[in-house]
JSON list of C-alpha atoms in Angstrom, two decimals:
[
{"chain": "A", "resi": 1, "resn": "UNK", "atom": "CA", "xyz": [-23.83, 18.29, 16.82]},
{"chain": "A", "resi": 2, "resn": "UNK", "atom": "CA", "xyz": [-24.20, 16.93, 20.40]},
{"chain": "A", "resi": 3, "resn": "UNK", "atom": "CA", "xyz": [-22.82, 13.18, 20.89]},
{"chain": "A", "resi": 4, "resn": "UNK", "atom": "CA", "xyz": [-26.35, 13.02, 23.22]},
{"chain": "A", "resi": 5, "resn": "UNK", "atom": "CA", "xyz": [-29.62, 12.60, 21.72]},
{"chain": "A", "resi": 6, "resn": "UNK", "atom": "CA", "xyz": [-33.06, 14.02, 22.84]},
{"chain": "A", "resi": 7, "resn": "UNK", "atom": "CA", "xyz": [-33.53, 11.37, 25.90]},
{"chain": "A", "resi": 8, "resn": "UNK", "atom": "CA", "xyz": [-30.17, 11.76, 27.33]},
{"chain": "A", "resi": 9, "resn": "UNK", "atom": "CA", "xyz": [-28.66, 8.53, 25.91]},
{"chain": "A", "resi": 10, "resn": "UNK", "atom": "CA", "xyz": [-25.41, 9.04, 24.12]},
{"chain": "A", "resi": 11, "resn": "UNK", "atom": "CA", "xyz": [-25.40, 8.28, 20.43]},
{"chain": "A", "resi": 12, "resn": "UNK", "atom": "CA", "xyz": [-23.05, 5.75, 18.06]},
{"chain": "A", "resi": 13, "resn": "UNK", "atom": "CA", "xyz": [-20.33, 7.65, 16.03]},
{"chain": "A", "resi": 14, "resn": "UNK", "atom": "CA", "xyz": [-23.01, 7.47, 13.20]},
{"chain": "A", "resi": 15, "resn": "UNK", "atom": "CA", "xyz": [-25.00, 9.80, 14.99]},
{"chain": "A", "resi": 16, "resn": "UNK", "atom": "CA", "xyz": [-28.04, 8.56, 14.50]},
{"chain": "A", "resi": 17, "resn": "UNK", "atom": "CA", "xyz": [-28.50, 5.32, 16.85]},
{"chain": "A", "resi": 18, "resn": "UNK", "atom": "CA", "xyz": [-27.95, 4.87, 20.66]},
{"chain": "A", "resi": 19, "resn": "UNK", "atom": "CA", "xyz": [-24.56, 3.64, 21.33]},
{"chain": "A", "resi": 20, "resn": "UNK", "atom": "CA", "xyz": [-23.75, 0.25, 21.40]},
{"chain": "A", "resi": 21, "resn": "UNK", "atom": "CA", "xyz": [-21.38, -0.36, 24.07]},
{"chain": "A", "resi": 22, "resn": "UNK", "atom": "CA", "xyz": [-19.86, -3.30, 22.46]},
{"chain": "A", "resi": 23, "resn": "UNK", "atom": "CA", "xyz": [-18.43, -1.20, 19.27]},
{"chain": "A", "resi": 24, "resn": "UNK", "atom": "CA", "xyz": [-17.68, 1.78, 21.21]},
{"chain": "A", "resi": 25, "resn": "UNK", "atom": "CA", "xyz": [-15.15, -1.12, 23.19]},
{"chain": "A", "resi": 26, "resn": "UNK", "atom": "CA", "xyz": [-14.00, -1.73, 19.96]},
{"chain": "A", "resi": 27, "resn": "UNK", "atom": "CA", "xyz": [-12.35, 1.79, 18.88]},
{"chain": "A", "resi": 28, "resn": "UNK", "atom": "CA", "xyz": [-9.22, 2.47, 20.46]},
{"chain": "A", "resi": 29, "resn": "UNK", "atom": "CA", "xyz": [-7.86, 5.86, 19.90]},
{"chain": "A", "resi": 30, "resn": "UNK", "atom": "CA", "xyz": [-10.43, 8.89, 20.78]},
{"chain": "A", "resi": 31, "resn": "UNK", "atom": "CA", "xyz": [-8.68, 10.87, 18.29]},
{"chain": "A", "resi": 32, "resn": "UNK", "atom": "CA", "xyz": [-8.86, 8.40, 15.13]},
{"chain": "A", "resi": 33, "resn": "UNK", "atom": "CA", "xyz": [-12.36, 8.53, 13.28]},
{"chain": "A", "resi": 34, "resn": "UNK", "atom": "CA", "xyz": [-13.61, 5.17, 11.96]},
{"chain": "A", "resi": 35, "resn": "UNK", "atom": "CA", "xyz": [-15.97, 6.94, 9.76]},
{"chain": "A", "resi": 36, "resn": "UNK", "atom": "CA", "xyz": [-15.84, 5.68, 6.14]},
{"chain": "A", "resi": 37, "resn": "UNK", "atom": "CA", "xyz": [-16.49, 8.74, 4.58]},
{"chain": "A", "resi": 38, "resn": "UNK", "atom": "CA", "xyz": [-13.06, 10.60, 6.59]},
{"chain": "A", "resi": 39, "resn": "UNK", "atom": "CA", "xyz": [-10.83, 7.32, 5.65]},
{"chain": "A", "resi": 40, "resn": "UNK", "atom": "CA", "xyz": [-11.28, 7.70, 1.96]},
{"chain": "A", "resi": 41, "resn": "UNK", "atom": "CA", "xyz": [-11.02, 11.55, 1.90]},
{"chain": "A", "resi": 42, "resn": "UNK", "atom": "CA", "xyz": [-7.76, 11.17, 3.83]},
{"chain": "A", "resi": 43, "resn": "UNK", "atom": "CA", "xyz": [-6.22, 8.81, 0.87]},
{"chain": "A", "resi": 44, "resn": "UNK", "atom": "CA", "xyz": [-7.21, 10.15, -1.80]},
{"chain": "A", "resi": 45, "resn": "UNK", "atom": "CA", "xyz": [-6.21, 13.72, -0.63]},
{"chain": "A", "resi": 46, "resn": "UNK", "atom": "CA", "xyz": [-3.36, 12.73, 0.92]},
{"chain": "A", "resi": 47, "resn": "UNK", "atom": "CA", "xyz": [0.16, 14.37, 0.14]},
{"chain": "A", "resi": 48, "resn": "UNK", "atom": "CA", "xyz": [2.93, 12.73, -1.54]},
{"chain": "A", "resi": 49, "resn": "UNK", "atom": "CA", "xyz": [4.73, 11.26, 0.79]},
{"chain": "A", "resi": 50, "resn": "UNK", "atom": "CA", "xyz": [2.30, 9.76, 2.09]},
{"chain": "A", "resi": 51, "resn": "UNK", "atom": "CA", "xyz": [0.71, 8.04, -0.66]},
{"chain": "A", "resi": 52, "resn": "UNK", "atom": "CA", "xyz": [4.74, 6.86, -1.02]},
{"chain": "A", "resi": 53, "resn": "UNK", "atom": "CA", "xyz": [3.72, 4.52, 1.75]},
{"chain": "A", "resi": 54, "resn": "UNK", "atom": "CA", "xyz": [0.47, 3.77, 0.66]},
{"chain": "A", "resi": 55, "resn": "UNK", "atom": "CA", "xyz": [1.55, 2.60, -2.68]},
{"chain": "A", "resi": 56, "resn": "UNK", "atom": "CA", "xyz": [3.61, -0.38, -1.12]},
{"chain": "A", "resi": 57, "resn": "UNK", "atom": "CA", "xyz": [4.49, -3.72, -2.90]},
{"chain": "A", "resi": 58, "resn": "UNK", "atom": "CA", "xyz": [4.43, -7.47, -1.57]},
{"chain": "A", "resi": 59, "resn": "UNK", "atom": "CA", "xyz": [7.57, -8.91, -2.06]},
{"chain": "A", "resi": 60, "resn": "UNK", "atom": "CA", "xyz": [8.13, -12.21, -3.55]},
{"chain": "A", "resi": 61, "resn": "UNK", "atom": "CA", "xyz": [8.68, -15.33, -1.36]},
{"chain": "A", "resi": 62, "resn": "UNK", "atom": "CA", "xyz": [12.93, -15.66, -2.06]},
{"chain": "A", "resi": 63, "resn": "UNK", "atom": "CA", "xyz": [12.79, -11.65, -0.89]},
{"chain": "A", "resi": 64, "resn": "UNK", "atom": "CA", "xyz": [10.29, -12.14, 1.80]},
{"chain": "A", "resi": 65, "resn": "UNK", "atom": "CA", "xyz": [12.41, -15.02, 3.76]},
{"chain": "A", "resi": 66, "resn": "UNK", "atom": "CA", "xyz": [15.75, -13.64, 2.61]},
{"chain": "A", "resi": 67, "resn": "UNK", "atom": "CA", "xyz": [14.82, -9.89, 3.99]},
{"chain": "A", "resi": 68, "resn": "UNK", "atom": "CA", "xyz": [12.24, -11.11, 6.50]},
{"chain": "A", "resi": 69, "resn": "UNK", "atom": "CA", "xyz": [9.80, -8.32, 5.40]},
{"chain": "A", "resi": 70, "resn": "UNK", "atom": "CA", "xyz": [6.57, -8.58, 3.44]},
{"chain": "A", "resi": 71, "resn": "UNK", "atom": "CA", "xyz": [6.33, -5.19, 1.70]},
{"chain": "A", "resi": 72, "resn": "UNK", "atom": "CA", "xyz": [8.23, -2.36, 1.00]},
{"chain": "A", "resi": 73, "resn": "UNK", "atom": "CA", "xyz": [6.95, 0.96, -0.88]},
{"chain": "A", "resi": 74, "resn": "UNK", "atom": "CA", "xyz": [7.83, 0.64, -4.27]},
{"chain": "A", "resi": 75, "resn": "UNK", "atom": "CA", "xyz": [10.29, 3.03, -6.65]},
{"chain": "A", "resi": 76, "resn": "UNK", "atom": "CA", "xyz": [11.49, 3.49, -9.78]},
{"chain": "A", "resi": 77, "resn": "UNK", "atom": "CA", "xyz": [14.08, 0.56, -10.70]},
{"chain": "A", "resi": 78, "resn": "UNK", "atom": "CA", "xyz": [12.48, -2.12, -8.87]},
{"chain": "A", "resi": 79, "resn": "UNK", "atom": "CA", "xyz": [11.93, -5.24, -11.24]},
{"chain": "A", "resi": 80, "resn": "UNK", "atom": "CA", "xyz": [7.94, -6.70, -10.60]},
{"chain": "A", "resi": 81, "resn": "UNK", "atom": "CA", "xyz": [5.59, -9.25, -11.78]},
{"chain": "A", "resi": 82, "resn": "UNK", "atom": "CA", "xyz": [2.14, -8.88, -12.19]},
{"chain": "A", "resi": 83, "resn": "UNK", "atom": "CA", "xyz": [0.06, -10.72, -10.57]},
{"chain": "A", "resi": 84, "resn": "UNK", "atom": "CA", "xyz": [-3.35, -9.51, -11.45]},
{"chain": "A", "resi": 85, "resn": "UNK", "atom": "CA", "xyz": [-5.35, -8.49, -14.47]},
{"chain": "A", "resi": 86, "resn": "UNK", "atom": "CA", "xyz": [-4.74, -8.80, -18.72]},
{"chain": "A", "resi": 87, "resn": "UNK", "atom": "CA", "xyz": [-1.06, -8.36, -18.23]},
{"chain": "A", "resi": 88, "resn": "UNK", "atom": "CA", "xyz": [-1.14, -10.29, -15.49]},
{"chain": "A", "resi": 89, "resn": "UNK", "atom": "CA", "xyz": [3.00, -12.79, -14.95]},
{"chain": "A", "resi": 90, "resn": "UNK", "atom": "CA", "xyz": [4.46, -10.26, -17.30]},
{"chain": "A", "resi": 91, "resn": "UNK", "atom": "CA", "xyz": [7.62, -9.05, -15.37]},
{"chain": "A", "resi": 92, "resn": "UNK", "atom": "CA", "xyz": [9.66, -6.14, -15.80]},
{"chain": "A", "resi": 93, "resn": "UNK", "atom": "CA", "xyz": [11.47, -2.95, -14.83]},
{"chain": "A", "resi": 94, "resn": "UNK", "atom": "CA", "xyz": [8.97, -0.20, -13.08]},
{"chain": "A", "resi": 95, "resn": "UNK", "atom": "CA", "xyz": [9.80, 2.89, -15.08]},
{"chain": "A", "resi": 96, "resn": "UNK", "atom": "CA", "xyz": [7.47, 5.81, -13.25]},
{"chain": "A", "resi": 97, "resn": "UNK", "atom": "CA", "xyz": [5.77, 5.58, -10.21]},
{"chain": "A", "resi": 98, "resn": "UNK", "atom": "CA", "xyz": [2.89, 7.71, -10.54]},
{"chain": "A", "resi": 99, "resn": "UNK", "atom": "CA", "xyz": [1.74, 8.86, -7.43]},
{"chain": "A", "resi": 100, "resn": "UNK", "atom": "CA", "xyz": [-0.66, 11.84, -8.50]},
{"chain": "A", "resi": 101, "resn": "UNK", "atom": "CA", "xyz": [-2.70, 8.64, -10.23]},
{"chain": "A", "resi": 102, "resn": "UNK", "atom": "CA", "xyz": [-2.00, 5.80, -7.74]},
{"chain": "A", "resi": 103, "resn": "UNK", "atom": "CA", "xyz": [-0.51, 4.03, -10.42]},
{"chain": "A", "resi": 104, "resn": "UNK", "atom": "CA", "xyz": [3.08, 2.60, -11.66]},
{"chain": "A", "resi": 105, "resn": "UNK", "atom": "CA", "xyz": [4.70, 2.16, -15.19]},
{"chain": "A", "resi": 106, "resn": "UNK", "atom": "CA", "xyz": [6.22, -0.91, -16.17]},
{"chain": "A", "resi": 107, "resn": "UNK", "atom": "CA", "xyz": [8.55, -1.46, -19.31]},
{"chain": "A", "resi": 108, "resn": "UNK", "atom": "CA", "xyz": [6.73, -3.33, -22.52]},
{"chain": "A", "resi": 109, "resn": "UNK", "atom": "CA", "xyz": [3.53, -2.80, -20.40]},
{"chain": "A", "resi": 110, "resn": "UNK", "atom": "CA", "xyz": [1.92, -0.82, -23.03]},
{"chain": "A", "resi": 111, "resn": "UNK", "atom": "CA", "xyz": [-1.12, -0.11, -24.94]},
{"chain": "A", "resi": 112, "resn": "UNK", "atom": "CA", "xyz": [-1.84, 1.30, -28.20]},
{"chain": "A", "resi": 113, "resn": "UNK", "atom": "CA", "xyz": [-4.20, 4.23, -28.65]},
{"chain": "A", "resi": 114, "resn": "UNK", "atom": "CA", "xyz": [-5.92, 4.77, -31.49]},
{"chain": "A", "resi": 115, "resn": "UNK", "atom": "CA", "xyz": [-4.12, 7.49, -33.38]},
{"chain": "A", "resi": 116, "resn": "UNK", "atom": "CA", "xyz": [-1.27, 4.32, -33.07]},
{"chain": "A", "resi": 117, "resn": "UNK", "atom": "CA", "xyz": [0.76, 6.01, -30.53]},
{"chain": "A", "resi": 118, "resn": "UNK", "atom": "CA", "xyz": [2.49, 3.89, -27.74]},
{"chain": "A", "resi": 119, "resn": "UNK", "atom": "CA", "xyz": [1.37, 4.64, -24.14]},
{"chain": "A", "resi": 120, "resn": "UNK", "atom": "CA", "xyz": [2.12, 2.81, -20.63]},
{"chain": "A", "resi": 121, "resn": "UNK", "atom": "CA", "xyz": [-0.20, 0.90, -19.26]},
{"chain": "A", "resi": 122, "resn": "UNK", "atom": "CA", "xyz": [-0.98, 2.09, -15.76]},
{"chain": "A", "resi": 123, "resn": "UNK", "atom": "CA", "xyz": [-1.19, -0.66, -12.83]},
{"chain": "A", "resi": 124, "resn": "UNK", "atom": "CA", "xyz": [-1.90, -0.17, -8.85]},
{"chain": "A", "resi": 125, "resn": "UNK", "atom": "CA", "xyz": [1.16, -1.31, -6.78]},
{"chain": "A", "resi": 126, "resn": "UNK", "atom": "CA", "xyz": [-0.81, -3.82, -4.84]},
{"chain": "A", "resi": 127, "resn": "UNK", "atom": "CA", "xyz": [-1.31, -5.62, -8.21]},
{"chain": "A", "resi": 128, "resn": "UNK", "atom": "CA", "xyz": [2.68, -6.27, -8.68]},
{"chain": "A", "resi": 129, "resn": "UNK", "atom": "CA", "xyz": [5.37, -8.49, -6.31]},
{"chain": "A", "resi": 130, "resn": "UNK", "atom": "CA", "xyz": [8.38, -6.99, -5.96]},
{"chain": "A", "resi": 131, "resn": "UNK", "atom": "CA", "xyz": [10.85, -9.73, -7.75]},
{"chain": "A", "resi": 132, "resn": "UNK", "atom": "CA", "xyz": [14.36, -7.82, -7.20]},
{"chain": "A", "resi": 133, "resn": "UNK", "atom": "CA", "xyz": [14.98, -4.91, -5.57]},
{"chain": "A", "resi": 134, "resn": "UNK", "atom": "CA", "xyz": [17.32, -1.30, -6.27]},
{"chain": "A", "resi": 135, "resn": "UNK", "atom": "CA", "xyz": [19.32, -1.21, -3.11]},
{"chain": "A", "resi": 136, "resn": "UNK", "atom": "CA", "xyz": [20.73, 1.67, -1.73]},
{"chain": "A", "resi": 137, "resn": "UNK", "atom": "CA", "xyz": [21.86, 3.12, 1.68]},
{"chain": "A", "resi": 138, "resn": "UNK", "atom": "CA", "xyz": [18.48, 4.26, 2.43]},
{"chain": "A", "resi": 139, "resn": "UNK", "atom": "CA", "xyz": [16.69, 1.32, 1.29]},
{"chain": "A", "resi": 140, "resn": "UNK", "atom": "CA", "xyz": [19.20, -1.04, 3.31]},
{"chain": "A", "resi": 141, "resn": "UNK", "atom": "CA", "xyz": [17.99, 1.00, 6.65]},
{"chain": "A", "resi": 142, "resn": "UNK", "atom": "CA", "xyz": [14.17, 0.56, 5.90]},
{"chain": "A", "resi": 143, "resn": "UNK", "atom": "CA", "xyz": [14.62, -3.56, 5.40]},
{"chain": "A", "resi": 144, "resn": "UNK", "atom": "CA", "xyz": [16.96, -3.57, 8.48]},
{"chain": "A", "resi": 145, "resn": "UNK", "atom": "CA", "xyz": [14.40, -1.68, 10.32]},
{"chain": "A", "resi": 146, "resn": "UNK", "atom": "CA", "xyz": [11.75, -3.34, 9.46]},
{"chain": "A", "resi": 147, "resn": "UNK", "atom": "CA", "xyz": [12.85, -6.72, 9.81]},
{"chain": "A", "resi": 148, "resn": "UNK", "atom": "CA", "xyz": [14.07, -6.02, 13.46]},
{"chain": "A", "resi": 149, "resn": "UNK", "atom": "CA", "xyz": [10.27, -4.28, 13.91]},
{"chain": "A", "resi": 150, "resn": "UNK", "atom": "CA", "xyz": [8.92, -7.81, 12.96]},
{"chain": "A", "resi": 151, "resn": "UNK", "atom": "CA", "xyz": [11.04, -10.05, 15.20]},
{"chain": "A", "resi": 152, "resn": "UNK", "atom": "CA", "xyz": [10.44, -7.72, 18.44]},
{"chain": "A", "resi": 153, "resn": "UNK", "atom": "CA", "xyz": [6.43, -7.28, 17.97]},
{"chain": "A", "resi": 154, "resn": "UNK", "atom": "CA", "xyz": [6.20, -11.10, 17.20]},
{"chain": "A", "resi": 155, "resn": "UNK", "atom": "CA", "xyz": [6.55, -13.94, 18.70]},
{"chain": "A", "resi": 156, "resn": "UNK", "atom": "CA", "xyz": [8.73, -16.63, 16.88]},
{"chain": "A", "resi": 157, "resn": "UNK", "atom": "CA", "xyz": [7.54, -20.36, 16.72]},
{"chain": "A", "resi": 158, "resn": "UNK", "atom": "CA", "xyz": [10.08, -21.15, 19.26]},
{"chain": "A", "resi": 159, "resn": "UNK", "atom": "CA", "xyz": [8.90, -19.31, 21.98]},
{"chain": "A", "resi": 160, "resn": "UNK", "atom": "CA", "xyz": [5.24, -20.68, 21.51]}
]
C-alpha cells in the first residue's frame, strides 16, 4: 500500500486520513511503528529475554534512595510485597518467575483448587515492590549502571 492517496496528498500512518503534520512531528524514529496493533504483537510474542526486561519491579522507597534506581527486572529470590489486588501487603519470597505466562510465584501466595490441591497464585511483576534484593556480581553491575545512567541523563536539583 502506497503512503499517497488518490489526490496526491500523503496519508497518516493509519492509512486512511490525510496526514496531519502535527503528529507526523511527533514520531521520531522512521523505523519504529506507533501502530497499536505491532506494539502488542511484539510483547506478547516476544522472546525470553526480552520479556526478562519487560517483567521489571518498582523498588521500594529505602531501595530506591539507597540504590538510586526505580526498577530492576525481577528473579527468583527477591523478597516483594504486593501492592495490588486480594493478596494485596502480603510479602514474601518470589519462588518462579514465569515468563511464558507474564506472571511470578510468591511463597504462601496460594490458592486452593477444588480437588483440594495447593497451587500458586500467579501475580504480574508490576503488581509487587521489590522489598530486598538477591545480590550478586551481575546484579551489582546492572544497579551501578543504572544509577550512573540516571545521574548523567538528569539533571540534579542543584544544577537547576
Amino acid at each position: 500500500s502506497s503512503h499517497f492517496g488518490v489526490s496526491g496528498a500523503r496519508l497518516c500512518h493509519l492509512g486512511s486520513q490525510p496526514c496531519d503534520p502535527v503528529t507526523e512531528a511527533m514520531k521520531k524514529k522512521a523505523t519504529v511503528s506507533i501502530s497499536r496493533r505491532k506494539a502488542r504483537k511484539a510483547y506478547f510474542t516476544a522472546p525470553s529475554h526480552i520479556r526478562r526486561k519487560l517483567m521489571s519491579s518498582q523498588l521500594s522507597k529505602e531501595l530506591r534512595t539507597k540504590y538510586n534506581v526505580r526498577s530492576v527486572p525481577i528473579r527468583r529470590d527477591d523478597e516483594v510485597m504486593i501492592v495490588r489486588g486480594h493478596y494485596k501487603d502480603r510479602e514474601g519470597k518470589v519462588i518462579q518467575v514465569y515468563r511464558k505466562k507474564w506472571c511470578i510465584h510468591i511463597e504462601r501466595v496460594t490458592r486452593d483448587k477444588a480437588n483440594g490441591q495447593t497451587v500458586p497464585f500467579p501475580i504480574h511483576p508490576s503488581k509487587v515492590v521489590i522489598t530486598k534484593l538477591k545480590l550478586d556480581k551481575d546484579r551489582k553491575a546492572l544497579l551501578e549502571r543504572k544509577s550512573t545512567a540516571g545521574k548523567k541523563g538528569k539533571h540534579s536539583e542543584k544544577e537547576t
